[in-house]
PDB file of C-alpha atoms in Angstrom:
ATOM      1  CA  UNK A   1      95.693  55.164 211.100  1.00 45.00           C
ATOM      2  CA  UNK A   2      96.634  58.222 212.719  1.00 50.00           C
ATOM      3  CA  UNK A   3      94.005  61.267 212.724  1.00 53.00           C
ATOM      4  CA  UNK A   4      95.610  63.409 210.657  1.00 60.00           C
ATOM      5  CA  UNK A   5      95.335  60.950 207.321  1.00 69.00           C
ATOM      6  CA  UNK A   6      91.920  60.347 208.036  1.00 79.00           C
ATOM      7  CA  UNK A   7      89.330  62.249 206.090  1.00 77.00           C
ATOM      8  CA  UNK A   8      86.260  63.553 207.797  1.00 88.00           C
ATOM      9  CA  UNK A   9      85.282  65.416 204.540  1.00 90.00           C
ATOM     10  CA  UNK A  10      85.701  67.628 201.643  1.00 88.00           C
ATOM     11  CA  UNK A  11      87.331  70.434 200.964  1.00 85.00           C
ATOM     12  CA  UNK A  12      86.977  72.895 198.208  1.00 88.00           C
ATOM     13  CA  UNK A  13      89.194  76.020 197.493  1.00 89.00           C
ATOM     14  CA  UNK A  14      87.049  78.534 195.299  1.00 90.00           C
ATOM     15  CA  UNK A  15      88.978  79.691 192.280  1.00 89.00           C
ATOM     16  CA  UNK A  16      89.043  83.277 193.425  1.00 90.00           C
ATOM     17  CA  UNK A  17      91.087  82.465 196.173  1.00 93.00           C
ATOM     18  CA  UNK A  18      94.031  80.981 193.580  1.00 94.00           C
ATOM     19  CA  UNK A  19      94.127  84.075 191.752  1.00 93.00           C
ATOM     20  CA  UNK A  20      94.182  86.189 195.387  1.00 93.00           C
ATOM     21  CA  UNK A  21      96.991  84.056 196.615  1.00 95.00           C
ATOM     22  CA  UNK A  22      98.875  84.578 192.968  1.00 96.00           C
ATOM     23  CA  UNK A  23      98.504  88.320 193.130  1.00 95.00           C
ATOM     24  CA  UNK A  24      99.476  88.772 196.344  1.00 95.00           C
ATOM     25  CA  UNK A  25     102.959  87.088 195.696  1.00 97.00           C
ATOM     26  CA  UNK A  26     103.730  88.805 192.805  1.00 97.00           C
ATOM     27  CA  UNK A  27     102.994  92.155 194.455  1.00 95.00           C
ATOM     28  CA  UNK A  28     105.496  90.838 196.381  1.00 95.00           C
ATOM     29  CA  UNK A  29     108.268  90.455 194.258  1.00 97.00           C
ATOM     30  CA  UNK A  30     111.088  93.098 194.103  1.00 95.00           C
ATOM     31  CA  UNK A  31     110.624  95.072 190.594  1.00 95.00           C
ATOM     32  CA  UNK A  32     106.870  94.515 189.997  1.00 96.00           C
ATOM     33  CA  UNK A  33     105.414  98.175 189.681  1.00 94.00           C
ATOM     34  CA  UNK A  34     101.484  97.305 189.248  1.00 93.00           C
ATOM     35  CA  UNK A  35      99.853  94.053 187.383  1.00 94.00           C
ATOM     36  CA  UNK A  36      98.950  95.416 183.762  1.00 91.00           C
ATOM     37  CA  UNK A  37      95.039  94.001 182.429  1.00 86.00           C
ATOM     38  CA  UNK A  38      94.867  90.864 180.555  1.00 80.00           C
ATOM     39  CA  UNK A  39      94.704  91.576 176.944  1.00 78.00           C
ATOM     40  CA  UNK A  40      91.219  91.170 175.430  1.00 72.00           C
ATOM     41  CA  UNK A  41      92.237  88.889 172.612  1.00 63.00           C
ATOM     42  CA  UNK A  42      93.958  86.425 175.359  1.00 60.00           C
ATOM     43  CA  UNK A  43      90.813  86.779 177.602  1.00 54.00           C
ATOM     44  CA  UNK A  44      88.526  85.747 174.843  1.00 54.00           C
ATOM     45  CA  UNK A  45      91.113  82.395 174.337  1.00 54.00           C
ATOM     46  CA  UNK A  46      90.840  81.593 177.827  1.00 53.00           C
ATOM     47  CA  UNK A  47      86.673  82.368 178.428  1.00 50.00           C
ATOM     48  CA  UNK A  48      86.445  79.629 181.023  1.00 49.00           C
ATOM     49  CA  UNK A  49      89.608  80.741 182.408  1.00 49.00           C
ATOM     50  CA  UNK A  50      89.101  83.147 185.998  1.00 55.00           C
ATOM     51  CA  UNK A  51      91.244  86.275 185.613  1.00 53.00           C
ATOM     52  CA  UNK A  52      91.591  89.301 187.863  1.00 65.00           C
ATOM     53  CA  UNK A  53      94.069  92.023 187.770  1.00 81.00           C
ATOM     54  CA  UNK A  54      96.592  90.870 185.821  1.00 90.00           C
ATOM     55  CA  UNK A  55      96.606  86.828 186.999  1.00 92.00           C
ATOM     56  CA  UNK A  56      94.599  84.941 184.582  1.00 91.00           C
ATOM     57  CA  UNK A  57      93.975  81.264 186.161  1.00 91.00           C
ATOM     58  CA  UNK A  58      93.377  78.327 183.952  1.00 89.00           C
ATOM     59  CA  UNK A  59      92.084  75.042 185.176  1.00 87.00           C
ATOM     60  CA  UNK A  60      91.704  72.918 182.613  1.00 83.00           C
ATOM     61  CA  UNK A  61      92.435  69.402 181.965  1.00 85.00           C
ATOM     62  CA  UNK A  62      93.013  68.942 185.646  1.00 84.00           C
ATOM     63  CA  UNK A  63      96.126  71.372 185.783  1.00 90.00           C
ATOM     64  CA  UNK A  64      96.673  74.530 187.518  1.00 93.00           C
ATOM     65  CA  UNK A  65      98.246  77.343 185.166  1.00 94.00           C
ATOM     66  CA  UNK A  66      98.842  80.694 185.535  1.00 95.00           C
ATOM     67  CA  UNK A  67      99.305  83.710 183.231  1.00 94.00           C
ATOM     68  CA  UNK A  68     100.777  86.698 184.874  1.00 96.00           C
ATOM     69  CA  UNK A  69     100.740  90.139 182.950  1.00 95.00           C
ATOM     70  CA  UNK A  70     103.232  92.985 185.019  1.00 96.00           C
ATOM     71  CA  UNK A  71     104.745  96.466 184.584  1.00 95.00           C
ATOM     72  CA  UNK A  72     107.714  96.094 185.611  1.00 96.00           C
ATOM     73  CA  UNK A  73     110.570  98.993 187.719  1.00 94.00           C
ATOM     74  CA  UNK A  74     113.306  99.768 185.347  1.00 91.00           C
ATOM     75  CA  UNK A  75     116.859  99.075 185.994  1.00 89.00           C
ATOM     76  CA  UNK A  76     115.243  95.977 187.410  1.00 93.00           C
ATOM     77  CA  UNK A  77     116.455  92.566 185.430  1.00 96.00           C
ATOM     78  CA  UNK A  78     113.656  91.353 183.687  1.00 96.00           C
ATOM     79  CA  UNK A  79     114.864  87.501 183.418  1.00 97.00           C
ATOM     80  CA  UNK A  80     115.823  86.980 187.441  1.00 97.00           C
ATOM     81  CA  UNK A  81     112.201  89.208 188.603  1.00 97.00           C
ATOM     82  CA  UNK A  82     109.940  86.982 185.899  1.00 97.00           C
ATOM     83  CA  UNK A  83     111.412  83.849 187.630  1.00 98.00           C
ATOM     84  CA  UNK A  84     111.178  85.218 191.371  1.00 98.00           C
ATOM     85  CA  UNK A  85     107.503  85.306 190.113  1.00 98.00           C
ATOM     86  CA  UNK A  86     107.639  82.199 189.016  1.00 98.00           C
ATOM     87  CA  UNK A  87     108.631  80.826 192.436  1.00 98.00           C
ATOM     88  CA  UNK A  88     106.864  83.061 194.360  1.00 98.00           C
ATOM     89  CA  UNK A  89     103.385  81.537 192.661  1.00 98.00           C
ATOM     90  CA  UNK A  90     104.153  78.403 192.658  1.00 97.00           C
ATOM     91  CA  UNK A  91     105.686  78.288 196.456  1.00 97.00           C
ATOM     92  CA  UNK A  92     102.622  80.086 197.894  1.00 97.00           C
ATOM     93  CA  UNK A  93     100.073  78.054 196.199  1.00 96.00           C
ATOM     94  CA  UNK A  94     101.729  74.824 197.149  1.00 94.00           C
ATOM     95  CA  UNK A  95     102.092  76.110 200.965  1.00 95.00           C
ATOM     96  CA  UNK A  96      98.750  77.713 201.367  1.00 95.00           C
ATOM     97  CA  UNK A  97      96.492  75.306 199.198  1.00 92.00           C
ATOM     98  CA  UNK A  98      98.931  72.258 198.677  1.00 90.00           C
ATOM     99  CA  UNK A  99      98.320  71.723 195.243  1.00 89.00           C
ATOM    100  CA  UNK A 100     101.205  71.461 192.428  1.00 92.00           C
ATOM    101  CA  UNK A 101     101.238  74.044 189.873  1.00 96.00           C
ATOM    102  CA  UNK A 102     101.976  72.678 186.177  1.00 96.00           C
ATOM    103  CA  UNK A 103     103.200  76.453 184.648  1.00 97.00           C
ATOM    104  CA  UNK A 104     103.295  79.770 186.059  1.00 98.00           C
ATOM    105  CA  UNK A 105     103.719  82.202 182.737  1.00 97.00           C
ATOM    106  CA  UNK A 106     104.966  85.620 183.059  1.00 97.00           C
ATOM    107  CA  UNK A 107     104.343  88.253 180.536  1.00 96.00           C
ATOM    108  CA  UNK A 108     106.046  91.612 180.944  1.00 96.00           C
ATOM    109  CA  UNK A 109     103.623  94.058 179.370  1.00 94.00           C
ATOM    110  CA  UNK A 110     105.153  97.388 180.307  1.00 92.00           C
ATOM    111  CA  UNK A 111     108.501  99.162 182.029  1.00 93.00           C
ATOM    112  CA  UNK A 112     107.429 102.304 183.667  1.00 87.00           C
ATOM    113  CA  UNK A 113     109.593 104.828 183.790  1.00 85.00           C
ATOM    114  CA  UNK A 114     109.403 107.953 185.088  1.00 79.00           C
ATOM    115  CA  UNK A 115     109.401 111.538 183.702  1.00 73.00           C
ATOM    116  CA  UNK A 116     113.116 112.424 182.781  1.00 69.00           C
ATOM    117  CA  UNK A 117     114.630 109.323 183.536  1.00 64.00           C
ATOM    118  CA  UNK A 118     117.529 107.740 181.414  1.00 64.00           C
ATOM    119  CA  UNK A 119     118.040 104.262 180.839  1.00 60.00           C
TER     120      UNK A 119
END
């Protein structure tokens, strides 16, 4: 058996680091402004659930799901950036942690525009 499949241990990844490695990538992605706040009534749903800054983290039933609330550019297509996220999350968490994601939800909560500027 060679050394690297052998186990000399445990290894635990705090939930707090999932949601860091989330936010990070989505900051990331081309289009994303800022993450917008989880809204209260979807906090409440998920009260076991970690959230931080617009990632909400859900662990249950041995999965790994994510809710991601952003505020988006404009002129910025909404369809191809909430996928990129999707990738994004899922890549970085199966590189850095090596654990499969089961969903990565995106929830565009805003566009910000800017004073005076047409759509």
């Amino acid at each position: 058996m060679s050394e690297a499949n052998e186990s000399i241990g445990r290894i635990e990844v705090a939930p707090e680091v999932l949601v860091t490695i989330a936010r990070i990538a989505v900051q990331g992605v081309e289009g994303v402004q800022q993450m917008a706040q989880v809204p209260a009534d979807i906090a409440r749903l998920f009260q076991r659930g970690l959230r931080q800054d617009g990632v909400l983290l859900d662990l249950s039933e041995n999965k790994v799901r994510f809710n991601i609330y952003v505020i988006m550019a404009p002129h910025v297509n909404l369809l191809e950036a909430s996928r990129t996220i999707q990738m994004v999350v899922t890549e970085a968490i199966d590189t850095m942690i090596g654990i499969p994601v089961a969903a990565v939800n995106v929830f565009v909560e805003d566009v910000h525009y800017t004073k005076g500027e047409v759509v």
